[in-house]
């Protein structure tokens, strides 16, 4: 395959090169947690609560235990006494959460008991034989009701259903509202969707009694996972070994799986046998605790006649379901980009996290940013409509200009760099915006509902999770490091080692490309492996679009140390000062007399075998580690809630053309263009792949996907018959236009891109649909924008006297 | 999602399948493509004690013209039928309906008979069968009977097939004539989903463009697919002009009994039935006028 050279002047970074991982996946040679087969491995199936709220009166397991092949029925009473509660992201110590319910069940689908058997089929047979006697209790499904005083309590010990509430005021918000020419207010609703990877949660645990180590293979993507497992199991950290060298079959945030892992870990230790839980789809959708944000936004905005935005107020009520975990923090990340890409001098933000009797929420791609971007972009379009101003003109007027970077927003974060106007222009050009307008207007003349949507959105990246101390003053974490170890063996081959899981982000391609760049060696020969957690250097895992920045930076740092060592060995053996030699392609030579040189193999040979030729103060061998703190990290929030969060800000603009069938409400996306700037792309194929996937995910959230609950607290979309993920037939052809504004904070100018496509997609689709609905005088402000929902709006609008004519 | 324990037997002939059914009766299920039954078994919504595999029975795979009927064997794969040009010429609605069924992968396994005996009220093939008045040949050890579509579809997921009977073949009426047109359309949220509402129609016009014969069917809006005979009849003698169609379908709700679920309300379904009925009638008219029998809706 021909390699295209890097557009940035690098040797490998940015060049179009085959990824390390794809051949393995495409040929079916990935190795997932479900591929781990251990002798004597036992299997788990779950007894789940049919009630959203109930007291467990008794559990009868005798019949199940009598079934041949059944080894154990574990209940919450035993497990909760033996382990500690799971981590809670905010200061709510009485919101206790364990893998199995003990006493109370708080959502339909919650795990009540686990059956362990020789096969999964037997375990399922046994589940049917277990009789649980429940006393149903009152339940709550409405988050606004749940937040009111006197509401039924999901966790009575906590005293309220509110997990977190604070009003942040950054800048002179009320004054801006008083002085502005115009004010607008509206409500937007982000429906409960998630990412639903093909691979459900899988966890395998084995207790190595000889070494007293718990071995874990799990499909996870989670910061501090080994530490949390050890703490909950009351084991020392060095007694838990998480094997990161397995592939995770998709995550996009949700693969936390801590309760799954604790369950099999406890069972493996108790039964002295390896235990696996491979969640099936029904268990996953209802009880896997992987639903995403479920939000009500009350937006207010103040602006002038000329379109200048003066301030906005964002109230966000998020229904996290029955337990906390890290989910309340998904209201925190948006603080890092609370004015979007716009110059808004004053912002008020009032997040409330509330519990209801629903499946718990987990991190979803963007960690709360996509819903917030959706609400912000609807606001911008409403302002334009209110003023009769072109939406693009309004955006251009308020977008931060490239010469204004670094740009400090009111909430205390500084955006590193950007050129939003150029990216917007490039996307519009690629979409042939004028032609789209012509096409839309022609469609409208023919009586069709056609619209164009444009969004301009940010992707905070680099994973400095300062929302943790911001949302929990007892948490003083300011360290968000990542690390890499690079080794050159005595045969001269290079290995990069990272210490976390990979769920498709391409860590192997990343590390090999960066190390190859620094050492000037072909990345295709560089092996990259994941160390297990006992061998690993510290990592904060691939969350928050951070690995290109953090693992990329760490790999470069380690490779530079290797290079420095090689230069010193070369200079020493050439009898020259370090400043008199040149490193090129792995060789070191006399800059003035290039024929005097030591080749790569000779340098490696000295390092590994010829201590007598080593400079006096170097350690033998060729290995280097590099651990680095996230750029701009290391500070705590101020009293008034100002904090530097993510270091890097990627930008995306989506241009979408949609037609909505007025008779059926069916929306069809006919043109889709993304303009994207994530700085220097280490591997363009990986960035584009993530962006395509992110757009598809956004199409799902915007139009199709919803974990709907009945008034009775039952999940109505618990299978793929009703939870509708867009297929290749619903996702339009996507064109991506790249732009590069390097970050001044990172090693090569890279920014993050793991959430690209998802962060601006639902916003643009909503703006397009609203443009289509505008001629009939109606609008939508909720996801998913279902066929039924759109038809209902259209019908209601047609039943009314024509607003446009009346006005 | 592991099926409850079951026994498996493979039948090599319809006679053998029937004799196994006679033996195990209500505890047995025939399996062909398994595209509905296997997921239901995995979720333990179906738990037959016996599975009788009919995939290898050659006589269930015949495809032929027989008098006024086109005959399809019950175990023919949907994909094979969809690609069968002769079948499409004889009964264009079969291909037009199959276009909407699932995906290539599911159609490669799924069978015509399997879809019909599954009798999902929103499925495409049952709608075509009901609309055209197909007949179902049911065999048992003691003999054979033929039932009409209106008798066959009894309730959601329930047909007239007795526990000891095997659907052998389906006889689809072939319309003779020069100017026949048909069309199938549906609203599903994603391509390949069961329809929220589906509609199909077939019309014959005379040389003056006057409708001499029409059928119209609606799926997904009642317990079984509905052949809306009164509306179809009311169009006979008209030019099938838009106004006539719109007037005819206006009252369609009275022939339907739709339910509500998370994706659609009953009211939305009635509305869709009206919209889609008008669309398929217009398209069928256009196809008839063009003399084209097989074009896609």
mmCIF file of C-alpha atoms in Angstrom, chain B:
data_model
loop_
_atom_site.group_PDB
_atom_site.id
_atom_site.type_symbol
_atom_site.label_atom_id
_atom_site.label_comp_id
_atom_site.label_asym_id
_atom_site.label_seq_id
_atom_site.Cartn_x
_atom_site.Cartn_y
_atom_site.Cartn_z
ATOM 1 C CA UNK B 1 -30.084 -15.977 26.318
ATOM 2 C CA UNK B 2 -29.675 -19.708 26.131
ATOM 3 C CA UNK B 3 -32.634 -21.742 24.951
ATOM 4 C CA UNK B 4 -34.309 -24.050 27.419
ATOM 5 C CA UNK B 5 -33.368 -27.637 26.797
ATOM 6 C CA UNK B 6 -34.952 -29.251 23.737
ATOM 7 C CA UNK B 7 -34.603 -32.260 21.478
ATOM 8 C CA UNK B 8 -33.827 -32.000 17.799
ATOM 9 C CA UNK B 9 -34.963 -34.150 14.894
ATOM 10 C CA UNK B 10 -34.384 -33.647 11.211
ATOM 11 C CA UNK B 11 -37.158 -34.635 8.869
ATOM 12 C CA UNK B 12 -36.294 -35.699 5.339
ATOM 13 C CA UNK B 13 -39.843 -35.598 4.023
ATOM 14 C CA UNK B 14 -43.095 -33.864 4.790
ATOM 15 C CA UNK B 15 -44.527 -37.249 5.753
ATOM 16 C CA UNK B 16 -41.776 -37.731 8.293
ATOM 17 C CA UNK B 17 -42.226 -34.207 9.638
ATOM 18 C CA UNK B 18 -45.938 -34.881 10.001
ATOM 19 C CA UNK B 19 -45.370 -38.157 11.760
ATOM 20 C CA UNK B 20 -43.010 -36.443 14.222
ATOM 21 C CA UNK B 21 -45.608 -33.741 14.732
ATOM 22 C CA UNK B 22 -48.243 -36.413 15.313
ATOM 23 C CA UNK B 23 -46.015 -37.890 17.965
ATOM 24 C CA UNK B 24 -44.988 -34.713 19.789
ATOM 25 C CA UNK B 25 -47.847 -32.419 18.833
ATOM 26 C CA UNK B 26 -48.026 -29.220 20.817
ATOM 27 C CA UNK B 27 -44.593 -29.808 22.333
ATOM 28 C CA UNK B 28 -42.946 -29.632 18.926
ATOM 29 C CA UNK B 29 -42.085 -26.780 16.601
ATOM 30 C CA UNK B 30 -41.011 -26.957 13.005
ATOM 31 C CA UNK B 31 -37.883 -25.008 12.292
ATOM 32 C CA UNK B 32 -36.784 -23.744 8.897
ATOM 33 C CA UNK B 33 -34.738 -20.518 8.763
ATOM 34 C CA UNK B 34 -35.155 -19.880 12.463
ATOM 35 C CA UNK B 35 -35.029 -16.114 12.089
ATOM 36 C CA UNK B 36 -37.900 -15.600 14.505
ATOM 37 C CA UNK B 37 -38.023 -18.859 16.394
ATOM 38 C CA UNK B 38 -34.389 -18.990 17.439
ATOM 39 C CA UNK B 39 -34.328 -15.541 19.076
ATOM 40 C CA UNK B 40 -37.622 -16.354 20.780
ATOM 41 C CA UNK B 41 -36.150 -19.575 22.080
ATOM 42 C CA UNK B 42 -33.010 -17.760 23.192
ATOM 43 C CA UNK B 43 -35.142 -15.357 25.194
ATOM 44 C CA UNK B 44 -37.197 -18.326 26.375
ATOM 45 C CA UNK B 45 -40.347 -16.778 24.993
ATOM 46 C CA UNK B 46 -40.714 -20.034 23.047
ATOM 47 C CA UNK B 47 -39.689 -23.295 24.622
ATOM 48 C CA UNK B 48 -40.560 -26.253 22.419
ATOM 49 C CA UNK B 49 -39.570 -29.657 23.740
ATOM 50 C CA UNK B 50 -38.844 -30.774 20.180
ATOM 51 C CA UNK B 51 -37.492 -28.959 17.167
ATOM 52 C CA UNK B 52 -38.223 -30.627 13.873
ATOM 53 C CA UNK B 53 -35.916 -29.370 11.168
ATOM 54 C CA UNK B 54 -37.571 -29.119 7.752
ATOM 55 C CA UNK B 55 -34.688 -27.389 5.992
ATOM 56 C CA UNK B 56 -33.702 -30.411 3.949
ATOM 57 C CA UNK B 57 -37.110 -31.400 2.674
ATOM 58 C CA UNK B 58 -36.932 -31.004 -1.106
ATOM 59 C CA UNK B 59 -40.681 -31.026 -1.619
ATOM 60 C CA UNK B 60 -40.989 -27.878 0.498
ATOM 61 C CA UNK B 61 -38.834 -26.006 -1.981
ATOM 62 C CA UNK B 62 -40.886 -26.220 -5.116
ATOM 63 C CA UNK B 63 -41.645 -23.083 -7.034
ATOM 64 C CA UNK B 64 -44.042 -23.445 -9.934
ATOM 65 C CA UNK B 65 -47.080 -22.301 -11.828
ATOM 66 C CA UNK B 66 -50.079 -24.518 -11.244
ATOM 67 C CA UNK B 67 -53.219 -23.449 -13.067
ATOM 68 C CA UNK B 68 -54.343 -20.079 -11.785
ATOM 69 C CA UNK B 69 -51.860 -20.123 -8.921
ATOM 70 C CA UNK B 70 -48.213 -19.502 -8.326
ATOM 71 C CA UNK B 71 -47.058 -22.069 -5.786
ATOM 72 C CA UNK B 72 -44.204 -21.540 -3.390
ATOM 73 C CA UNK B 73 -42.927 -24.284 -1.120
ATOM 74 C CA UNK B 74 -42.929 -23.322 2.535
ATOM 75 C CA UNK B 75 -39.182 -23.818 3.037
ATOM 76 C CA UNK B 76 -38.066 -21.646 0.136
ATOM 77 C CA UNK B 77 -35.643 -18.994 1.283
ATOM 78 C CA UNK B 78 -36.971 -15.463 1.083
ATOM 79 C CA UNK B 79 -33.871 -14.396 -0.811
ATOM 80 C CA UNK B 80 -34.384 -17.091 -3.435
ATOM 81 C CA UNK B 81 -37.997 -16.105 -3.934
ATOM 82 C CA UNK B 82 -37.128 -12.426 -4.122
ATOM 83 C CA UNK B 83 -34.615 -13.154 -6.877
ATOM 84 C CA UNK B 84 -36.953 -15.457 -8.792
ATOM 85 C CA UNK B 85 -37.954 -13.496 -11.877
ATOM 86 C CA UNK B 86 -40.694 -15.915 -12.851
ATOM 87 C CA UNK B 87 -42.333 -15.606 -9.447
ATOM 88 C CA UNK B 88 -42.067 -11.834 -9.666
ATOM 89 C CA UNK B 89 -43.768 -11.798 -13.043
ATOM 90 C CA UNK B 90 -46.560 -14.061 -11.825
ATOM 91 C CA UNK B 91 -47.142 -12.349 -8.480
ATOM 92 C CA UNK B 92 -45.229 -9.064 -8.380
ATOM 93 C CA UNK B 93 -46.358 -8.272 -4.850
ATOM 94 C CA UNK B 94 -44.251 -11.102 -3.470
ATOM 95 C CA UNK B 95 -41.046 -9.416 -4.562
ATOM 96 C CA UNK B 96 -42.393 -5.975 -3.749
ATOM 97 C CA UNK B 97 -43.162 -7.123 -0.218
ATOM 98 C CA UNK B 98 -39.903 -8.998 0.230
ATOM 99 C CA UNK B 99 -37.970 -5.842 -0.539
ATOM 100 C CA UNK B 100 -39.034 -4.598 2.887
ATOM 101 C CA UNK B 101 -38.378 -7.792 4.801
ATOM 102 C CA UNK B 102 -35.379 -7.725 7.145
ATOM 103 C CA UNK B 103 -31.969 -7.624 5.572
ATOM 104 C CA UNK B 104 -30.030 -9.649 3.029
ATOM 105 C CA UNK B 105 -28.622 -11.804 5.820
ATOM 106 C CA UNK B 106 -31.991 -12.620 7.350
ATOM 107 C CA UNK B 107 -33.539 -13.271 3.944
ATOM 108 C CA UNK B 108 -30.788 -15.735 3.120
ATOM 109 C CA UNK B 109 -32.025 -17.907 5.976
ATOM 110 C CA UNK B 110 -35.616 -16.886 6.508
ATOM 111 C CA UNK B 111 -38.265 -18.806 4.595
ATOM 112 C CA UNK B 112 -41.576 -17.836 3.067
ATOM 113 C CA UNK B 113 -43.466 -20.384 5.122
ATOM 114 C CA UNK B 114 -41.671 -19.391 8.299
ATOM 115 C CA UNK B 115 -42.746 -15.791 7.976
ATOM 116 C CA UNK B 116 -46.336 -16.791 7.226
ATOM 117 C CA UNK B 117 -46.765 -19.197 10.143
ATOM 118 C CA UNK B 118 -45.051 -16.707 12.440
ATOM 119 C CA UNK B 119 -47.985 -14.432 11.512
ATOM 120 C CA UNK B 120 -46.638 -11.197 12.878
ATOM 121 C CA UNK B 121 -49.437 -8.713 12.172
ATOM 122 C CA UNK B 122 -46.909 -6.196 10.836
ATOM 123 C CA UNK B 123 -44.976 -8.597 8.627
ATOM 124 C CA UNK B 124 -44.925 -8.146 4.897
ATOM 125 C CA UNK B 125 -45.592 -11.613 3.478
ATOM 126 C CA UNK B 126 -48.708 -12.236 5.577
ATOM 127 C CA UNK B 127 -50.025 -8.916 4.322
ATOM 128 C CA UNK B 128 -49.453 -9.873 0.697
ATOM 129 C CA UNK B 129 -51.071 -13.260 1.292
ATOM 130 C CA UNK B 130 -54.081 -11.732 2.985
ATOM 131 C CA UNK B 131 -54.508 -9.054 0.342
ATOM 132 C CA UNK B 132 -54.278 -11.415 -2.604
ATOM 133 C CA UNK B 133 -56.311 -14.134 -0.926
ATOM 134 C CA UNK B 134 -53.558 -16.735 -0.984
ATOM 135 C CA UNK B 135 -54.386 -20.277 0.080
ATOM 136 C CA UNK B 136 -52.381 -22.404 2.449
ATOM 137 C CA UNK B 137 -51.867 -26.114 1.979
ATOM 138 C CA UNK B 138 -51.591 -27.793 5.362
ATOM 139 C CA UNK B 139 -50.515 -31.396 5.623
ATOM 140 C CA UNK B 140 -50.803 -33.912 8.379
ATOM 141 C CA UNK B 141 -50.367 -37.663 8.499
ATOM 142 C CA UNK B 142 -54.066 -38.192 7.931
ATOM 143 C CA UNK B 143 -54.235 -35.981 4.868
ATOM 144 C CA UNK B 144 -54.209 -32.472 3.569
ATOM 145 C CA UNK B 145 -56.430 -29.409 3.667
ATOM 146 C CA UNK B 146 -56.336 -26.006 2.093
ATOM 147 C CA UNK B 147 -57.364 -22.899 3.974
ATOM 148 C CA UNK B 148 -57.789 -19.372 2.790
ATOM 149 C CA UNK B 149 -55.682 -16.532 4.117
ATOM 150 C CA UNK B 150 -58.658 -15.094 5.929
ATOM 151 C CA UNK B 151 -59.036 -18.349 7.843
ATOM 152 C CA UNK B 152 -55.305 -18.878 8.212
ATOM 153 C CA UNK B 153 -54.452 -15.670 10.076
ATOM 154 C CA UNK B 154 -56.328 -15.830 13.340
ATOM 155 C CA UNK B 155 -54.549 -13.562 15.796
ATOM 156 C CA UNK B 156 -51.104 -12.106 16.379
ATOM 157 C CA UNK B 157 -48.641 -14.974 16.056
ATOM 158 C CA UNK B 158 -51.497 -17.436 15.681
ATOM 159 C CA UNK B 159 -52.649 -19.271 12.574
ATOM 160 C CA UNK B 160 -55.121 -22.021 11.734
ATOM 161 C CA UNK B 161 -52.276 -24.515 11.606
ATOM 162 C CA UNK B 162 -52.975 -27.358 14.043
ATOM 163 C CA UNK B 163 -50.145 -28.737 16.176
ATOM 164 C CA UNK B 164 -49.878 -31.823 13.968
ATOM 165 C CA UNK B 165 -49.926 -29.894 10.694
ATOM 166 C CA UNK B 166 -47.109 -28.745 8.492
ATOM 167 C CA UNK B 167 -47.504 -25.850 6.073
ATOM 168 C CA UNK B 168 -46.443 -27.423 2.799
ATOM 169 C CA UNK B 169 -47.043 -24.727 0.245
ATOM 170 C CA UNK B 170 -48.720 -21.455 -0.445
ATOM 171 C CA UNK B 171 -50.840 -20.846 -3.504
ATOM 172 C CA UNK B 172 -50.814 -17.233 -4.652
ATOM 173 C CA UNK B 173 -53.494 -16.212 -7.158
ATOM 174 C CA UNK B 174 -52.050 -15.034 -10.444
ATOM 175 C CA UNK B 175 -54.033 -12.238 -12.030
ATOM 176 C CA UNK B 176 -54.485 -12.646 -15.742
ATOM 177 C CA UNK B 177 -54.692 -9.526 -17.781
ATOM 178 C CA UNK B 178 -52.861 -6.885 -19.737
ATOM 179 C CA UNK B 179 -53.020 -3.929 -17.413
ATOM 180 C CA UNK B 180 -52.293 -5.040 -13.918
ATOM 181 C CA UNK B 181 -50.288 -3.032 -11.454
ATOM 182 C CA UNK B 182 -49.317 -3.517 -7.861
ATOM 183 C CA UNK B 183 -47.390 -1.700 -5.177
ATOM 184 C CA UNK B 184 -46.156 -2.201 -1.634
ATOM 185 C CA UNK B 185 -45.154 0.556 0.750
ATOM 186 C CA UNK B 186 -44.624 0.815 4.439
ATOM 187 C CA UNK B 187 -43.384 3.015 7.199
ATOM 188 C CA UNK B 188 -40.810 1.370 9.357
ATOM 189 C CA UNK B 189 -38.495 3.367 11.554
ATOM 190 C CA UNK B 190 -35.441 1.735 10.056
ATOM 191 C CA UNK B 191 -35.194 -0.274 6.903
ATOM 192 C CA UNK B 192 -35.791 -3.908 7.721
ATOM 193 C CA UNK B 193 -37.798 -3.351 10.877
ATOM 194 C CA UNK B 194 -41.288 -4.680 11.179
ATOM 195 C CA UNK B 195 -43.555 -2.069 9.689
ATOM 196 C CA UNK B 196 -45.330 0.430 11.865
ATOM 197 C CA UNK B 197 -47.928 0.198 9.123
ATOM 198 C CA UNK B 198 -47.638 -1.461 5.723
ATOM 199 C CA UNK B 199 -49.936 -1.279 2.736
ATOM 200 C CA UNK B 200 -50.177 -3.068 -0.551
ATOM 201 C CA UNK B 201 -52.514 -2.951 -3.470
ATOM 202 C CA UNK B 202 -53.055 -4.576 -6.794
ATOM 203 C CA UNK B 203 -55.332 -3.214 -9.496
ATOM 204 C CA UNK B 204 -56.408 -4.059 -13.001
ATOM 205 C CA UNK B 205 -57.566 -1.381 -15.381
ATOM 206 C CA UNK B 206 -59.228 -1.638 -18.734
ATOM 207 C CA UNK B 207 -58.032 0.018 -21.910
ATOM 208 C CA UNK B 208 -59.849 3.197 -20.892
ATOM 209 C CA UNK B 209 -58.011 3.255 -17.576
ATOM 210 C CA UNK B 210 -61.068 2.245 -15.605
ATOM 211 C CA UNK B 211 -60.473 0.069 -12.599
ATOM 212 C CA UNK B 212 -62.027 -3.335 -13.119
ATOM 213 C CA UNK B 213 -60.516 -5.086 -10.141
ATOM 214 C CA UNK B 214 -58.686 -3.979 -7.037
ATOM 215 C CA UNK B 215 -57.416 -5.328 -3.759
ATOM 216 C CA UNK B 216 -55.969 -3.327 -0.889
ATOM 217 C CA UNK B 217 -54.403 -4.554 2.315
ATOM 218 C CA UNK B 218 -53.091 -2.985 5.508
ATOM 219 C CA UNK B 219 -50.621 -4.560 7.920
ATOM 220 C CA UNK B 220 -49.639 -3.498 11.402
ATOM 221 C CA UNK B 221 -52.980 -1.944 12.211
ATOM 222 C CA UNK B 222 -54.985 -4.868 13.534
ATOM 223 C CA UNK B 223 -54.453 -8.293 15.069
ATOM 224 C CA UNK B 224 -53.992 -9.731 11.605
ATOM 225 C CA UNK B 225 -53.322 -8.170 8.221
ATOM 226 C CA UNK B 226 -56.507 -6.674 6.849
ATOM 227 C CA UNK B 227 -57.774 -6.911 3.300
ATOM 228 C CA UNK B 228 -59.884 -3.781 3.007
ATOM 229 C CA UNK B 229 -62.361 -5.171 0.554
ATOM 230 C CA UNK B 230 -64.974 -2.445 0.879
ATOM 231 C CA UNK B 231 -62.533 0.252 -0.113
ATOM 232 C CA UNK B 232 -61.075 -1.809 -2.937
ATOM 233 C CA UNK B 233 -64.559 -2.540 -4.234
ATOM 234 C CA UNK B 234 -65.563 1.104 -4.071
ATOM 235 C CA UNK B 235 -62.770 1.909 -6.501
ATOM 236 C CA UNK B 236 -64.032 -0.386 -9.180
ATOM 237 C CA UNK B 237 -65.405 1.571 -12.072
ATOM 238 C CA UNK B 238 -63.416 4.686 -11.180
ATOM 239 C CA UNK B 239 -60.433 5.981 -13.091
ATOM 240 C CA UNK B 240 -58.453 5.585 -9.886
ATOM 241 C CA UNK B 241 -57.992 9.297 -10.008
ATOM 242 C CA UNK B 242 -56.414 10.898 -6.943
ATOM 243 C CA UNK B 243 -59.703 12.265 -5.717
ATOM 244 C CA UNK B 244 -61.357 8.876 -5.933
ATOM 245 C CA UNK B 245 -58.502 7.250 -4.063
ATOM 246 C CA UNK B 246 -58.423 9.918 -1.372
ATOM 247 C CA UNK B 247 -62.154 9.669 -0.879
ATOM 248 C CA UNK B 248 -62.040 5.891 -0.767
ATOM 249 C CA UNK B 249 -59.304 5.654 1.866
ATOM 250 C CA UNK B 250 -60.728 8.366 4.089
ATOM 251 C CA UNK B 251 -62.786 5.879 6.081
ATOM 252 C CA UNK B 252 -60.055 3.256 6.355
ATOM 253 C CA UNK B 253 -59.893 3.545 10.128
ATOM 254 C CA UNK B 254 -63.195 1.772 10.560
ATOM 255 C CA UNK B 255 -61.708 -1.431 9.155
ATOM 256 C CA UNK B 256 -58.698 -1.339 11.456
ATOM 257 C CA UNK B 257 -58.083 -1.908 15.116
ATOM 258 C CA UNK B 258 -54.561 -0.712 15.799
ATOM 259 C CA UNK B 259 -52.751 -0.748 19.106
ATOM 260 C CA UNK B 260 -50.359 1.741 20.666
ATOM 261 C CA UNK B 261 -46.767 1.150 21.655
ATOM 262 C CA UNK B 262 -43.563 3.027 22.280
ATOM 263 C CA UNK B 263 -43.097 3.844 18.584
ATOM 264 C CA UNK B 264 -46.617 4.598 17.407
ATOM 265 C CA UNK B 265 -50.034 5.465 18.731
ATOM 266 C CA UNK B 266 -53.224 3.956 17.358
ATOM 267 C CA UNK B 267 -54.114 7.341 15.899
ATOM 268 C CA UNK B 268 -50.772 7.576 14.083
ATOM 269 C CA UNK B 269 -51.275 4.076 12.712
ATOM 270 C CA UNK B 270 -54.697 4.905 11.297
ATOM 271 C CA UNK B 271 -53.261 8.041 9.724
ATOM 272 C CA UNK B 272 -50.395 6.062 8.222
ATOM 273 C CA UNK B 273 -52.807 3.460 6.901
ATOM 274 C CA UNK B 274 -54.663 6.195 5.078
ATOM 275 C CA UNK B 275 -51.501 7.782 3.687
ATOM 276 C CA UNK B 276 -49.915 4.509 2.645
ATOM 277 C CA UNK B 277 -53.129 3.115 1.172
ATOM 278 C CA UNK B 278 -53.396 6.157 -1.051
ATOM 279 C CA UNK B 279 -49.754 5.858 -2.028
ATOM 280 C CA UNK B 280 -49.896 2.210 -3.000
ATOM 281 C CA UNK B 281 -53.104 2.695 -4.926
ATOM 282 C CA UNK B 282 -51.566 5.540 -6.898
ATOM 283 C CA UNK B 283 -48.435 3.562 -7.540
ATOM 284 C CA UNK B 284 -50.399 0.461 -8.542
ATOM 285 C CA UNK B 285 -52.423 2.608 -10.937
ATOM 286 C CA UNK B 286 -49.234 3.993 -12.449
ATOM 287 C CA UNK B 287 -47.763 0.523 -12.784
ATOM 288 C CA UNK B 288 -50.930 -0.776 -14.394
ATOM 289 C CA UNK B 289 -51.022 2.094 -16.843
ATOM 290 C CA UNK B 290 -47.412 1.409 -17.715
ATOM 291 C CA UNK B 291 -48.233 -2.225 -18.244
ATOM 292 C CA UNK B 292 -45.423 -2.961 -15.856
ATOM 293 C CA UNK B 293 -46.278 -5.664 -13.398
ATOM 294 C CA UNK B 294 -43.068 -5.971 -11.481
ATOM 295 C CA UNK B 295 -41.787 -2.550 -10.677
ATOM 296 C CA UNK B 296 -40.997 -1.761 -7.106
ATOM 297 C CA UNK B 297 -43.288 0.429 -5.089
#
